[in-house]
Amino acid sequence: MSSAPPATESASASRRTVARPGTVLTLIVTAYLMVGLDATVVNVALPDIRRTLHFSPTGLSWVLNAYTLAFGGLLLLGGRIGDIVGRRRALTIGVLLFAAASLAGGLAADSGPLLAARAVQGAGAALIAPSTLALITTHFAEGPARHRALAVYSSMAGIGASIGLVVGGALTDLASWRWALLVNVPIGVALAAALPRAVRETPRHTGRFDAVGAITGTAGMFLLVYAFIRVSDSGWSDTRALTCFASAAALLVGFLRVESRARQPIAPLTLFRDRGRAAAYAVILLLPAGNFGAFYFLTLYVQQVLDYSPLRAGFAFMPLTAGVFATVRVVPRLLARFGAKPLLLTGSLLMVAAGGWLSRLDLGDGYATGLLGPMLLLGVGVGLSFMPLNATILAGVTPREAGAASGLLQTFQWLGGTLGLAVLVTVYGTATRGAHGSADAVLVHGATRAFEVGAGIAVIALAVIVTVLRGYRSRTSE
């Protein structure tokens, strides 16, 4: 049963909130920008973090994975919490938790506390992300107003990732890598103070938390990612890695069984009955899986091979940001005219081309010849793809399902990036194990093999779009 207020009261509240849509959208996208920014803000600081806290080359990826794994693994539970306690309240709690963890990470004196703080940051992000997307679906009516809001929102993932590299580089160069985390503290406090004043609360729904589903799903994904990282260090014959793969499979199968029987599941499997939505979920898992690792390896390339400073390395990613920002401005009009599928086909083709281009990277390539073109292609591809995917997934979702649908969307996107990075790090570790030559030559050899696999994952996403996906426009016109 729902404890929502009467329909007339709810509608009135909605109208009062949308009277200031710019303020609401600004706060929502700022919160989401903070989440996306922290997925990469420490990337350009990784060499400094490695030297300071003595990480191994493959273990260093856990500075990223600890965040994205906790984030993705807890997103479904975060969406359910928002349904029960109210999405504005969940967003505010998430922002405060995120800020507190950022403070702890910035002050960490050892690798263990840093990784723990990054995981708690991910837990805060798991409350933030589904709440922001659900607030858009409940504050902006389906149609042009929501399309414009989603275009701005969707751009924050790609733009936030690139801005994170610039901010992280600037802070690392001018102060310390610690400030890449500490900068979140004042932003989080300001957001937490502004949200209750500007954004009205959504109706709450009674119910209970699906704790078993959350535990089995999160543990299964954690073990799967850990197994891939373990393989990158110890090889495919490692007993612990194989045990983790088997345990992960058992837990994830158990998760599906729990969700199919739960009265109030954190991942309602009924959302996958619609063919177009199910295909869109698959694509939003695969595209980040194929491309998220590009940030990791390109950051190492520009600092180790091209010898860029952290600040210069951050600015090296600005063409990607420019490509995303320029593209998302026209996507709502393109979506209304052509529908989602043509945009997704074009965007995924550009991502495949970017991955293929990067796989040809050579030790003698400079920035202009080796990186500028792929970054532009990747930026435009991201800009064309993610807003139509969001619109396809959220079309026709009832307000009561908004939290679960948003949580699933964010879960697939961020777990795709986390799992993809783990796979590509494994490919890199396998390719460089026993490799000869200079450190730069070994890095380029491993990175290009990883880019090849990333392009292959994007090809699979393209195949799903071609053969299965029914676009947003065709579904809403039925």
Coordinates of C-alpha atoms in Angstrom, one line a residue, residues 28-251:
I28 CA 19.7 17.6 -9.2
V29 CA 22.4 17.7 -11.8
T30 CA 24.9 19.2 -9.4
A31 CA 24.4 16.3 -7.1
Y32 CA 24.8 13.9 -10.0
L33 CA 27.8 15.8 -11.3
M34 CA 29.5 15.2 -8.0
V35 CA 28.8 11.5 -8.3
G36 CA 30.1 11.3 -11.9
L37 CA 33.1 13.5 -11.1
D38 CA 34.3 11.3 -8.4
A39 CA 34.4 8.3 -10.7
T40 CA 37.4 9.8 -12.3
V41 CA 38.6 12.7 -10.2
V42 CA 41.4 10.5 -8.7
N43 CA 42.4 9.1 -12.1
V44 CA 45.1 11.6 -12.9
A45 CA 46.2 11.4 -9.2
L46 CA 46.7 7.7 -9.4
P47 CA 50.5 7.9 -9.9
D48 CA 50.8 10.2 -6.9
I49 CA 48.5 7.9 -4.8
R50 CA 50.5 4.9 -5.9
R51 CA 53.8 6.5 -4.7
T52 CA 52.3 7.8 -1.5
L53 CA 50.4 4.7 -0.4
H54 CA 52.5 2.0 -2.1
F55 CA 49.8 0.3 -4.3
S56 CA 50.7 -2.4 -6.9
P57 CA 50.0 -1.5 -10.6
T58 CA 46.9 -3.7 -10.7
G59 CA 45.9 -3.1 -7.1
L60 CA 45.8 0.6 -7.9
S61 CA 42.6 0.0 -9.9
W62 CA 40.8 -0.7 -6.6
V63 CA 41.0 3.1 -5.9
L64 CA 38.4 3.3 -8.8
N65 CA 36.7 -0.1 -8.3
A66 CA 36.1 0.3 -4.5
Y67 CA 34.0 3.4 -5.4
T68 CA 32.2 2.1 -8.5
L69 CA 31.6 -1.4 -7.0
A70 CA 29.9 -0.2 -3.8
F71 CA 28.0 2.4 -5.9
G72 CA 26.7 -0.1 -8.5
G73 CA 26.1 -2.9 -6.0
L74 CA 24.0 -0.8 -3.7
L75 CA 22.1 1.2 -6.3
L76 CA 19.0 -1.0 -6.3
L77 CA 18.8 -0.8 -2.5
G78 CA 19.3 3.0 -2.8
G79 CA 16.4 3.3 -5.1
R80 CA 14.2 1.3 -2.8
I81 CA 15.2 3.4 0.2
G82 CA 14.2 6.5 -1.8
D83 CA 10.7 5.0 -2.4
I84 CA 10.2 4.4 1.3
V85 CA 11.7 7.4 3.0
G86 CA 11.2 9.9 0.2
R87 CA 13.6 10.7 -2.6
R88 CA 14.6 14.2 -1.5
R89 CA 15.4 12.8 2.0
A90 CA 17.4 9.9 0.5
L91 CA 19.3 12.4 -1.8
T92 CA 20.1 14.6 1.2
I93 CA 21.3 11.7 3.3
G94 CA 23.4 10.4 0.4
V95 CA 25.0 13.8 -0.2
L96 CA 26.0 14.1 3.5
L97 CA 27.4 10.5 3.6
F98 CA 29.3 11.2 0.4
A99 CA 30.8 14.4 1.9
A100 CA 31.8 12.6 5.1
A101 CA 33.5 9.8 3.2
S102 CA 35.3 12.3 1.0
L103 CA 36.7 14.0 4.2
A104 CA 37.9 10.6 5.5
G105 CA 39.5 9.6 2.2
G106 CA 41.3 13.0 1.9
L107 CA 42.8 12.4 5.3
A108 CA 43.7 8.7 4.8
A109 CA 47.3 7.8 5.8
D110 CA 47.3 4.3 4.4
S111 CA 45.8 2.3 1.5
G112 CA 43.2 0.5 3.6
P113 CA 41.5 3.6 5.0
L114 CA 41.5 5.2 1.5
L115 CA 39.8 2.2 -0.1
A116 CA 37.3 2.0 2.8
A117 CA 36.5 5.7 2.3
R118 CA 36.1 5.2 -1.4
A119 CA 33.6 2.4 -0.7
V120 CA 31.6 4.6 1.6
Q121 CA 31.6 7.3 -1.0
G122 CA 30.1 4.7 -3.4
A123 CA 27.4 3.9 -0.8
G124 CA 26.5 7.6 -0.6
A125 CA 26.4 7.8 -4.4
A126 CA 24.1 4.8 -4.4
L127 CA 21.5 6.9 -2.5
I128 CA 22.2 10.0 -4.7
A129 CA 22.0 8.7 -8.2
P130 CA 18.6 6.9 -8.3
S131 CA 17.0 9.7 -6.3
T132 CA 18.2 12.3 -8.8
L133 CA 16.9 10.4 -11.8
A134 CA 13.6 9.6 -10.0
L135 CA 13.1 13.2 -9.0
I136 CA 13.4 14.1 -12.7
T137 CA 10.7 11.6 -13.7
T138 CA 8.3 12.9 -10.9
H139 CA 9.0 16.6 -11.5
F140 CA 9.1 16.8 -15.3
A141 CA 6.2 15.4 -17.3
E142 CA 7.0 12.9 -20.1
G143 CA 7.5 14.7 -23.3
P144 CA 9.7 17.8 -24.3
A145 CA 10.1 19.0 -20.7
R146 CA 11.5 15.7 -19.6
H147 CA 13.6 15.3 -22.7
R148 CA 15.3 18.6 -22.0
A149 CA 15.9 17.7 -18.4
L150 CA 17.2 14.2 -19.3
A151 CA 19.5 15.7 -21.9
V152 CA 21.2 17.9 -19.3
Y153 CA 21.2 15.1 -16.8
S154 CA 22.6 12.5 -19.2
S155 CA 25.4 14.8 -20.2
M156 CA 26.6 14.9 -16.6
A157 CA 28.0 11.3 -16.7
G158 CA 30.4 12.0 -19.6
I159 CA 31.0 15.7 -18.8
G160 CA 31.5 14.9 -15.1
A161 CA 34.0 12.2 -15.9
S162 CA 36.1 14.6 -18.0
I163 CA 35.7 17.5 -15.6
G164 CA 36.8 15.2 -12.8
L165 CA 40.1 14.6 -14.7
V166 CA 40.7 18.4 -15.0
V167 CA 39.8 19.1 -11.4
G168 CA 41.8 16.2 -10.2
G169 CA 44.8 17.2 -12.2
A170 CA 44.6 20.9 -11.1
L171 CA 44.3 20.0 -7.4
T172 CA 47.0 17.4 -7.6
D173 CA 49.4 19.8 -9.4
L174 CA 48.7 22.8 -7.3
A175 CA 48.2 21.2 -3.9
S176 CA 47.9 17.4 -3.4
W177 CA 45.8 14.4 -4.6
R178 CA 44.0 14.6 -1.2
W179 CA 42.2 17.7 -2.3
A180 CA 40.6 15.8 -5.2
L181 CA 38.5 14.2 -2.4
L182 CA 38.4 17.1 0.1
V183 CA 36.8 19.4 -2.5
N184 CA 33.5 17.4 -2.2
V185 CA 33.0 18.5 1.5
P186 CA 31.9 22.1 1.0
I187 CA 29.9 21.2 -2.1
G188 CA 28.1 18.4 -0.3
V189 CA 27.3 20.6 2.7
A190 CA 25.9 23.4 0.5
L191 CA 23.8 20.9 -1.4
A192 CA 22.4 19.3 1.7
A193 CA 21.4 22.8 3.0
A194 CA 19.7 23.8 -0.3
L195 CA 17.7 20.7 -1.1
P196 CA 15.0 21.0 1.6
R197 CA 14.5 24.6 0.6
A198 CA 14.1 24.1 -3.1
V199 CA 12.9 20.6 -3.8
R200 CA 9.7 19.3 -2.4
E201 CA 9.5 15.7 -1.1
T202 CA 8.0 12.9 -3.1
P203 CA 5.2 10.7 -1.8
R204 CA 6.5 7.8 0.3
H205 CA 5.5 4.1 -0.1
T206 CA 5.2 1.7 2.7
G207 CA 7.2 -1.5 2.5
R208 CA 10.3 -3.3 3.7
F209 CA 13.9 -3.5 2.4
D210 CA 14.9 -6.5 0.4
A211 CA 18.0 -7.2 2.5
V212 CA 18.6 -10.7 1.1
G213 CA 18.5 -9.4 -2.5
A214 CA 20.8 -6.5 -1.7
I215 CA 23.3 -8.8 0.0
T216 CA 23.4 -11.6 -2.6
G217 CA 23.5 -9.1 -5.5
T218 CA 26.3 -6.9 -4.0
A219 CA 28.4 -9.9 -2.8
G220 CA 28.0 -11.6 -6.2
M221 CA 29.2 -8.6 -8.2
F222 CA 32.0 -7.9 -5.7
L223 CA 33.4 -11.4 -6.0
L224 CA 33.1 -11.3 -9.8
V225 CA 35.1 -8.1 -10.1
Y226 CA 37.6 -9.3 -7.4
A227 CA 38.1 -12.5 -9.4
F228 CA 39.0 -10.6 -12.6
I229 CA 41.4 -8.4 -10.7
R230 CA 43.0 -11.5 -9.1
V231 CA 43.4 -13.1 -12.5
S232 CA 45.3 -9.9 -13.7
D233 CA 47.8 -10.4 -10.9
S234 CA 48.0 -14.2 -10.7
G235 CA 46.8 -15.7 -14.0
W236 CA 43.8 -17.9 -14.9
S237 CA 45.1 -20.9 -12.9
D238 CA 44.9 -19.1 -9.6
T239 CA 42.7 -21.2 -7.2
R240 CA 41.3 -18.2 -5.3
A241 CA 40.3 -16.5 -8.5
L242 CA 38.5 -19.6 -9.7
T243 CA 36.7 -20.0 -6.4
C244 CA 35.6 -16.4 -6.5
F245 CA 34.2 -16.9 -10.0
A246 CA 32.2 -20.0 -8.9
S247 CA 30.9 -18.2 -5.7
A248 CA 29.9 -15.1 -7.7
A249 CA 27.9 -17.3 -10.2
A250 CA 26.1 -19.0 -7.3
L251 CA 25.3 -15.7 -5.6

